[in-house]
Amino acid sequence: MGWRGVALLAAAGGLYSAVGAAFAWHSCRVVFNRHPPLRLHALRRLLLVTRPLGISWRLLTAPLRSLPDVYVIGEARCGTTTLAALLRDRLGMAGPFTPWVHPLADNKESFYFAGHYWRVVLPALYRLCFPLRVSRWFHRVVLRRPFLVFDGCASHLSASWTPALLKRVTPAPLIIVCLREPVSQHISWWQLEQSSDAWAKSMGLGDKYLSAPSRIRYPPATLREAIDLSRAPDVKARWHVADGLGAGVFPILPEWAAPFPNGQLSAFDRMGRYADSIGRWLAHFDEGRFLFVALDELSADPQKVLRRIAERLGLPTDGLECSLPAPKLNASGAGSLQPDDALLSELGAYYRPHNERLFKLIGRDLGWHSDQRYWWYRT
C-alpha cells in the first residue's frame, strides 16, 4: 500500500473517530439524559452501537436520496415496530437508516426529527435517512416494480414540531397512526424504559443525569412520579413552547426539547391524549391522508390491516393471506414493574373522555371501554 492508501485509511479512521465521538457525546445527553462519562471504556461501548461512517456517508449524499411515501406514527409500544416489519416483509417497502445498531430499529425508525442527529431537524437533511433515488428509478424502470419508502418513528405523533416540518418535504404522504389503549401503553412503556435504563448503566454511562435547565426533576423513580412529572406546570410550559417550534425555520432543537421536552419520561400525559396529537397533524395534512390502526386489530388480523394499507397505496393485494400471526416485536413482560391498581383506576377515569374524543375524531369506537382486559374503565 502506497502513501496515498495509508493517508486515505488515516483520514477514514480520523473521520470515524471524530464523528463517532461527537455522536456518542451527544447521545449521552439527548438519548440517555446523562452527562457524558469521562471513562473511555464507556464511550467506546457507546461507539460500538452507533454508525459514524454511515452517518458521514449519508450526510454527504443527502441531496441524492429519496423521501418517504408513508409515515408510521403512534406512541411507543403501540405496534409501530410490528407494523414496520410487516411493511418490509409483506409489502416489500424500504425502511430508513438508523444511527443505532439495534435489530428492532434497523430499517424502521430514522429518529431524525426526534433530534438524534445532534438535535438537527433541518428538513433539507432529512433525506440522509433514506435510499438513493437511483434505487427508486431502478425498481420502477428496470425491474418494473413499485418502490415505496417509509419511516416508522413512534415519537413523531406527540412531537408537536414534526407535522409542520414533514409537510415541507412530503406534502401528500400516507400517514398510518398506530393506536393502543393508553393505560396499557403507559405500563408497557414504563417497563421498557426501565430496561433501557439498566442497559445504559451496563455500558458504564452511570447515574449522573442531566439537571435544570436541560431536565427538571429527572428521572422519575416510579410510574406515578412519571405521570405527575408529565402534568407538572413547568413541564407543561415546556410542551407549550415546543408546540410553536415547527412554525418557524429552526435547524436545531433546544436541548431541553430533544427527544421530548424534559426527556422521554416526561411525556406520559401527552402520549395518552391521542385526539390532541392527531389534531395537531390534521392542522397540516388533509383527513384523507390518514389511516388509523389499533394494536388490537393488528395483533388479531394483520392480513386485514395490510390489505387496507395496500389498497390505499395502489399495491396488489394478492398473496397477502398468511396463517402466521403478526410478529410480536419489541415485547415487554410485566415483571415487578406493574403499577398498583389505584393508579390504573385513576388513569382509566382520566383517559375515558380523551378516548371518547378520539373515537369521535376517527369515526369509530375502538372498544377499549368495554374490553375485559382494560378493567380500569369499569371501576
Short mmCIF file of N, CA and C in Angstrom, two decimals, residues 43-164:
data_model
loop_
_atom_site.label_atom_id
_atom_site.label_comp_id
_atom_site.label_asym_id
_atom_site.label_seq_id
_atom_site.Cartn_x
_atom_site.Cartn_y
_atom_site.Cartn_z
N LEU A 43 -17.45 5.29 26.68
CA LEU A 43 -17.64 5.91 25.37
C LEU A 43 -17.37 4.91 24.25
N ARG A 44 -16.40 4.04 24.46
CA ARG A 44 -16.10 3.03 23.44
C ARG A 44 -17.28 2.08 23.26
N ARG A 45 -17.90 1.67 24.35
CA ARG A 45 -19.08 0.80 24.25
C ARG A 45 -20.22 1.49 23.52
N LEU A 46 -20.40 2.77 23.82
CA LEU A 46 -21.46 3.52 23.15
C LEU A 46 -21.15 3.67 21.67
N LEU A 47 -19.88 3.85 21.34
CA LEU A 47 -19.48 3.99 19.95
C LEU A 47 -19.79 2.72 19.16
N LEU A 48 -19.71 1.57 19.82
CA LEU A 48 -19.94 0.30 19.13
C LEU A 48 -21.40 0.08 18.75
N VAL A 49 -22.31 0.84 19.33
CA VAL A 49 -23.73 0.68 18.97
C VAL A 49 -24.22 1.84 18.11
N THR A 50 -23.29 2.60 17.54
CA THR A 50 -23.65 3.68 16.62
C THR A 50 -22.97 3.45 15.28
N ARG A 51 -23.32 4.27 14.27
CA ARG A 51 -22.82 4.07 12.91
C ARG A 51 -22.20 5.37 12.38
N PRO A 52 -21.03 5.75 12.87
CA PRO A 52 -20.42 7.02 12.44
C PRO A 52 -20.14 7.11 10.95
N LEU A 53 -19.62 6.04 10.35
CA LEU A 53 -19.31 6.09 8.92
C LEU A 53 -20.59 6.18 8.09
N GLY A 54 -21.62 5.45 8.49
CA GLY A 54 -22.89 5.53 7.77
C GLY A 54 -23.49 6.92 7.85
N ILE A 55 -23.40 7.54 9.02
CA ILE A 55 -23.90 8.91 9.17
C ILE A 55 -23.13 9.86 8.26
N SER A 56 -21.80 9.74 8.25
CA SER A 56 -20.97 10.63 7.44
C SER A 56 -21.28 10.48 5.96
N TRP A 57 -21.37 9.24 5.48
CA TRP A 57 -21.64 8.99 4.07
C TRP A 57 -23.01 9.55 3.68
N ARG A 58 -23.98 9.38 4.52
CA ARG A 58 -25.32 9.83 4.19
C ARG A 58 -25.45 11.35 4.26
N LEU A 59 -24.70 11.98 5.12
CA LEU A 59 -24.69 13.44 5.13
C LEU A 59 -24.15 13.98 3.81
N LEU A 60 -23.12 13.33 3.27
CA LEU A 60 -22.52 13.77 2.02
C LEU A 60 -23.43 13.52 0.82
N THR A 61 -24.24 12.48 0.89
CA THR A 61 -25.08 12.10 -0.26
C THR A 61 -26.56 12.43 -0.05
N ALA A 62 -26.88 13.22 0.95
CA ALA A 62 -28.28 13.53 1.26
C ALA A 62 -29.07 14.07 0.07
N PRO A 63 -28.51 14.98 -0.76
CA PRO A 63 -29.30 15.50 -1.89
C PRO A 63 -29.68 14.45 -2.92
N LEU A 64 -29.00 13.29 -2.91
CA LEU A 64 -29.23 12.25 -3.90
C LEU A 64 -30.24 11.20 -3.43
N ARG A 65 -30.87 11.45 -2.30
CA ARG A 65 -31.69 10.41 -1.69
C ARG A 65 -33.19 10.70 -1.78
N SER A 66 -33.97 9.65 -1.59
CA SER A 66 -35.43 9.72 -1.69
C SER A 66 -36.04 10.28 -0.41
N LEU A 67 -37.33 10.48 -0.45
CA LEU A 67 -38.11 10.85 0.73
C LEU A 67 -39.22 9.81 0.93
N PRO A 68 -39.76 9.70 2.12
CA PRO A 68 -40.77 8.67 2.38
C PRO A 68 -42.09 8.91 1.64
N ASP A 69 -42.73 7.81 1.31
CA ASP A 69 -44.10 7.83 0.79
C ASP A 69 -45.10 7.61 1.92
N VAL A 70 -44.63 6.96 2.99
CA VAL A 70 -45.51 6.54 4.08
C VAL A 70 -44.84 6.87 5.41
N TYR A 71 -45.64 7.36 6.35
CA TYR A 71 -45.18 7.53 7.73
C TYR A 71 -45.99 6.62 8.64
N VAL A 72 -45.30 5.90 9.50
CA VAL A 72 -45.94 5.11 10.54
C VAL A 72 -45.67 5.83 11.86
N ILE A 73 -46.71 6.41 12.44
CA ILE A 73 -46.56 7.14 13.68
C ILE A 73 -47.46 6.53 14.74
N GLY A 74 -47.27 6.91 15.97
CA GLY A 74 -48.01 6.32 17.07
C GLY A 74 -47.06 6.23 18.24
N GLU A 75 -47.54 6.36 19.44
CA GLU A 75 -46.64 6.40 20.57
C GLU A 75 -45.88 5.08 20.73
N ALA A 76 -44.81 5.12 21.51
CA ALA A 76 -44.03 3.92 21.79
C ALA A 76 -44.94 2.84 22.37
N ARG A 77 -44.70 1.60 21.99
CA ARG A 77 -45.44 0.44 22.46
C ARG A 77 -46.83 0.33 21.85
N CYS A 78 -47.06 0.98 20.71
CA CYS A 78 -48.38 0.95 20.06
C CYS A 78 -48.40 0.08 18.81
N GLY A 79 -47.33 -0.63 18.52
CA GLY A 79 -47.31 -1.53 17.37
C GLY A 79 -46.56 -1.02 16.16
N THR A 80 -45.85 0.10 16.29
CA THR A 80 -45.13 0.63 15.13
C THR A 80 -44.03 -0.31 14.66
N THR A 81 -43.35 -0.97 15.59
CA THR A 81 -42.26 -1.88 15.21
C THR A 81 -42.81 -3.09 14.47
N THR A 82 -43.90 -3.66 14.97
CA THR A 82 -44.53 -4.80 14.30
C THR A 82 -45.04 -4.42 12.92
N LEU A 83 -45.71 -3.29 12.81
CA LEU A 83 -46.25 -2.87 11.52
C LEU A 83 -45.13 -2.58 10.53
N ALA A 84 -44.04 -1.97 11.00
CA ALA A 84 -42.91 -1.70 10.11
C ALA A 84 -42.34 -3.00 9.55
N ALA A 85 -42.25 -4.03 10.38
CA ALA A 85 -41.75 -5.32 9.91
C ALA A 85 -42.66 -5.90 8.84
N LEU A 86 -43.97 -5.74 9.01
CA LEU A 86 -44.91 -6.24 8.01
C LEU A 86 -44.81 -5.46 6.70
N LEU A 87 -44.61 -4.15 6.78
CA LEU A 87 -44.46 -3.35 5.57
C LEU A 87 -43.22 -3.78 4.79
N ARG A 88 -42.14 -4.07 5.49
CA ARG A 88 -40.92 -4.52 4.82
C ARG A 88 -41.08 -5.93 4.26
N ASP A 89 -41.53 -6.84 5.11
CA ASP A 89 -41.51 -8.25 4.74
C ASP A 89 -42.66 -8.66 3.83
N ARG A 90 -43.84 -8.05 3.99
CA ARG A 90 -45.00 -8.48 3.21
C ARG A 90 -45.29 -7.55 2.03
N LEU A 91 -45.02 -6.26 2.19
CA LEU A 91 -45.30 -5.32 1.09
C LEU A 91 -44.03 -4.88 0.36
N GLY A 92 -42.87 -5.32 0.82
CA GLY A 92 -41.62 -5.02 0.12
C GLY A 92 -41.19 -3.57 0.17
N MET A 93 -41.61 -2.84 1.19
CA MET A 93 -41.25 -1.43 1.30
C MET A 93 -39.86 -1.29 1.91
N ALA A 94 -39.22 -0.15 1.64
CA ALA A 94 -37.88 0.13 2.16
C ALA A 94 -37.98 1.05 3.37
N GLY A 95 -37.30 0.68 4.44
CA GLY A 95 -37.30 1.50 5.65
C GLY A 95 -36.10 2.42 5.70
N PRO A 96 -36.00 3.22 6.75
CA PRO A 96 -34.94 4.23 6.86
C PRO A 96 -33.66 3.68 7.47
N PHE A 97 -32.61 4.42 7.29
CA PHE A 97 -31.36 4.22 8.02
C PHE A 97 -31.55 4.72 9.45
N THR A 98 -30.99 3.99 10.40
CA THR A 98 -30.99 4.46 11.78
C THR A 98 -29.55 4.57 12.26
N PRO A 99 -29.23 5.59 13.05
CA PRO A 99 -27.84 5.75 13.51
C PRO A 99 -27.44 4.74 14.56
N TRP A 100 -28.38 3.91 15.01
CA TRP A 100 -28.12 2.96 16.09
C TRP A 100 -28.02 1.54 15.56
N VAL A 101 -27.11 0.77 16.12
CA VAL A 101 -27.02 -0.66 15.81
C VAL A 101 -28.00 -1.37 16.75
N HIS A 102 -29.20 -1.57 16.25
CA HIS A 102 -30.25 -2.18 17.07
C HIS A 102 -31.18 -2.95 16.14
N PRO A 103 -31.39 -4.24 16.40
CA PRO A 103 -32.15 -5.07 15.44
C PRO A 103 -33.59 -4.62 15.24
N LEU A 104 -34.21 -3.99 16.24
CA LEU A 104 -35.60 -3.58 16.10
C LEU A 104 -35.74 -2.18 15.51
N ALA A 105 -34.68 -1.39 15.55
CA ALA A 105 -34.73 -0.05 14.97
C ALA A 105 -34.24 -0.03 13.53
N ASP A 106 -33.40 -0.99 13.15
CA ASP A 106 -32.86 -1.03 11.79
C ASP A 106 -33.98 -1.07 10.76
N ASN A 107 -33.86 -0.22 9.75
CA ASN A 107 -34.83 -0.17 8.65
C ASN A 107 -36.25 0.07 9.15
N LYS A 108 -36.37 0.76 10.27
CA LYS A 108 -37.70 1.05 10.82
C LYS A 108 -37.84 2.51 11.22
N GLU A 109 -36.87 3.05 11.92
CA GLU A 109 -37.04 4.33 12.60
C GLU A 109 -35.84 5.22 12.35
N SER A 110 -36.06 6.40 11.78
CA SER A 110 -34.93 7.29 11.48
C SER A 110 -34.46 8.07 12.69
N PHE A 111 -35.34 8.39 13.62
CA PHE A 111 -35.04 9.22 14.80
C PHE A 111 -34.63 10.64 14.42
N TYR A 112 -34.82 11.03 13.16
CA TYR A 112 -34.28 12.32 12.71
C TYR A 112 -34.95 13.50 13.42
N PHE A 113 -36.27 13.58 13.32
CA PHE A 113 -36.96 14.73 13.92
C PHE A 113 -37.10 14.61 15.43
N ALA A 114 -36.62 13.51 16.01
CA ALA A 114 -36.51 13.41 17.46
C ALA A 114 -35.23 14.06 17.97
N GLY A 115 -34.38 14.50 17.03
CA GLY A 115 -33.17 15.21 17.43
C GLY A 115 -31.96 14.34 17.66
N HIS A 116 -31.98 13.08 17.20
CA HIS A 116 -30.85 12.20 17.44
C HIS A 116 -29.60 12.60 16.66
N TYR A 117 -29.76 13.35 15.57
CA TYR A 117 -28.60 13.79 14.79
C TYR A 117 -28.16 15.16 15.28
N TRP A 118 -27.55 15.16 16.45
CA TRP A 118 -27.04 16.40 17.05
C TRP A 118 -28.14 17.45 17.21
N ARG A 119 -29.36 17.01 17.38
CA ARG A 119 -30.54 17.88 17.53
C ARG A 119 -30.88 18.65 16.26
N VAL A 120 -30.23 18.32 15.15
CA VAL A 120 -30.53 18.96 13.88
C VAL A 120 -31.84 18.40 13.33
N VAL A 121 -32.76 19.26 12.96
CA VAL A 121 -34.04 18.84 12.39
C VAL A 121 -34.33 19.62 11.11
N LEU A 122 -33.30 20.02 10.41
CA LEU A 122 -33.45 20.76 9.17
C LEU A 122 -34.12 19.86 8.13
N PRO A 123 -35.28 20.24 7.58
CA PRO A 123 -35.97 19.36 6.63
C PRO A 123 -35.11 18.95 5.44
N ALA A 124 -34.23 19.83 4.97
CA ALA A 124 -33.42 19.52 3.79
C ALA A 124 -32.49 18.34 4.02
N LEU A 125 -32.10 18.08 5.27
CA LEU A 125 -31.18 16.97 5.55
C LEU A 125 -31.91 15.67 5.89
N TYR A 126 -33.22 15.71 5.96
CA TYR A 126 -33.99 14.52 6.30
C TYR A 126 -33.75 13.39 5.30
N ARG A 127 -33.42 13.75 4.05
CA ARG A 127 -33.19 12.75 3.02
C ARG A 127 -32.06 11.78 3.37
N LEU A 128 -31.14 12.19 4.24
CA LEU A 128 -29.98 11.34 4.53
C LEU A 128 -30.39 9.98 5.08
N CYS A 129 -31.60 9.88 5.59
CA CYS A 129 -32.05 8.64 6.24
C CYS A 129 -32.60 7.60 5.26
N PHE A 130 -32.66 7.91 3.96
CA PHE A 130 -33.41 7.06 3.04
C PHE A 130 -32.57 6.61 1.85
N PRO A 131 -33.07 5.63 1.07
CA PRO A 131 -32.29 5.09 -0.04
C PRO A 131 -32.01 6.13 -1.12
N LEU A 132 -30.98 5.86 -1.90
CA LEU A 132 -30.65 6.72 -3.03
C LEU A 132 -31.79 6.72 -4.04
N ARG A 133 -31.97 7.85 -4.70
CA ARG A 133 -33.05 7.96 -5.68
C ARG A 133 -32.86 7.00 -6.85
N VAL A 134 -31.61 6.64 -7.12
CA VAL A 134 -31.36 5.69 -8.21
C VAL A 134 -31.98 4.33 -7.89
N SER A 135 -32.13 4.00 -6.61
CA SER A 135 -32.79 2.75 -6.23
C SER A 135 -34.25 2.76 -6.64
N ARG A 136 -34.91 3.89 -6.43
CA ARG A 136 -36.31 4.01 -6.84
C ARG A 136 -36.43 3.90 -8.36
N TRP A 137 -35.52 4.59 -9.06
CA TRP A 137 -35.52 4.54 -10.53
C TRP A 137 -35.30 3.11 -11.02
N PHE A 138 -34.35 2.39 -10.42
CA PHE A 138 -34.02 1.04 -10.85
C PHE A 138 -35.22 0.11 -10.66
N HIS A 139 -35.90 0.20 -9.54
CA HIS A 139 -37.05 -0.66 -9.30
C HIS A 139 -38.19 -0.37 -10.26
N ARG A 140 -38.44 0.91 -10.50
CA ARG A 140 -39.59 1.27 -11.32
C ARG A 140 -39.33 1.09 -12.81
N VAL A 141 -38.13 1.43 -13.28
CA VAL A 141 -37.84 1.41 -14.72
C VAL A 141 -37.29 0.06 -15.16
N VAL A 142 -36.35 -0.48 -14.41
CA VAL A 142 -35.70 -1.73 -14.82
C VAL A 142 -36.49 -2.94 -14.33
N LEU A 143 -36.79 -2.99 -13.04
CA LEU A 143 -37.50 -4.14 -12.50
C LEU A 143 -39.01 -4.05 -12.68
N ARG A 144 -39.50 -2.85 -13.01
CA ARG A 144 -40.93 -2.61 -13.19
C ARG A 144 -41.73 -3.04 -11.96
N ARG A 145 -41.21 -2.63 -10.81
CA ARG A 145 -41.87 -2.91 -9.54
C ARG A 145 -41.99 -1.60 -8.76
N PRO A 146 -43.01 -1.48 -7.97
CA PRO A 146 -43.12 -0.27 -7.14
C PRO A 146 -42.01 -0.23 -6.10
N PHE A 147 -41.59 0.95 -5.76
CA PHE A 147 -40.56 1.13 -4.73
C PHE A 147 -41.04 2.21 -3.78
N LEU A 148 -41.55 1.78 -2.64
CA LEU A 148 -42.09 2.71 -1.66
C LEU A 148 -41.20 2.74 -0.42
N VAL A 149 -41.09 3.90 0.17
CA VAL A 149 -40.22 4.12 1.32
C VAL A 149 -41.08 4.59 2.50
N PHE A 150 -40.74 4.11 3.70
CA PHE A 150 -41.48 4.55 4.88
C PHE A 150 -40.51 4.94 6.00
N ASP A 151 -41.03 5.69 6.94
CA ASP A 151 -40.33 5.99 8.19
C ASP A 151 -41.28 5.67 9.33
N GLY A 152 -40.83 4.90 10.31
CA GLY A 152 -41.71 4.45 11.38
C GLY A 152 -41.33 4.98 12.74
N CYS A 153 -41.33 6.29 12.90
CA CYS A 153 -40.94 6.91 14.17
C CYS A 153 -42.15 7.09 15.09
N ALA A 154 -42.14 6.36 16.20
CA ALA A 154 -43.24 6.48 17.15
C ALA A 154 -43.34 7.89 17.72
N SER A 155 -42.20 8.52 17.98
CA SER A 155 -42.20 9.82 18.66
C SER A 155 -42.79 10.94 17.82
N HIS A 156 -42.97 10.72 16.52
CA HIS A 156 -43.49 11.78 15.66
C HIS A 156 -44.92 12.19 16.03
N LEU A 157 -45.70 11.30 16.62
CA LEU A 157 -47.10 11.63 16.87
C LEU A 157 -47.25 12.78 17.86
N SER A 158 -46.54 12.71 18.98
CA SER A 158 -46.71 13.75 20.00
C SER A 158 -45.67 14.85 19.93
N ALA A 159 -44.62 14.69 19.12
CA ALA A 159 -43.63 15.75 18.94
C ALA A 159 -44.26 16.85 18.08
N SER A 160 -44.69 17.91 18.70
CA SER A 160 -45.56 18.88 18.03
C SER A 160 -44.90 19.64 16.91
N TRP A 161 -43.58 19.65 16.85
CA TRP A 161 -42.90 20.36 15.75
C TRP A 161 -42.83 19.52 14.49
N THR A 162 -43.08 18.22 14.59
CA THR A 162 -42.86 17.32 13.46
C THR A 162 -43.82 17.53 12.29
N PRO A 163 -45.14 17.64 12.47
CA PRO A 163 -46.03 17.75 11.31
C PRO A 163 -45.68 18.89 10.37
N ALA A 164 -45.38 20.06 10.91
CA ALA A 164 -45.06 21.20 10.05
C ALA A 164 -43.79 20.96 9.25
#
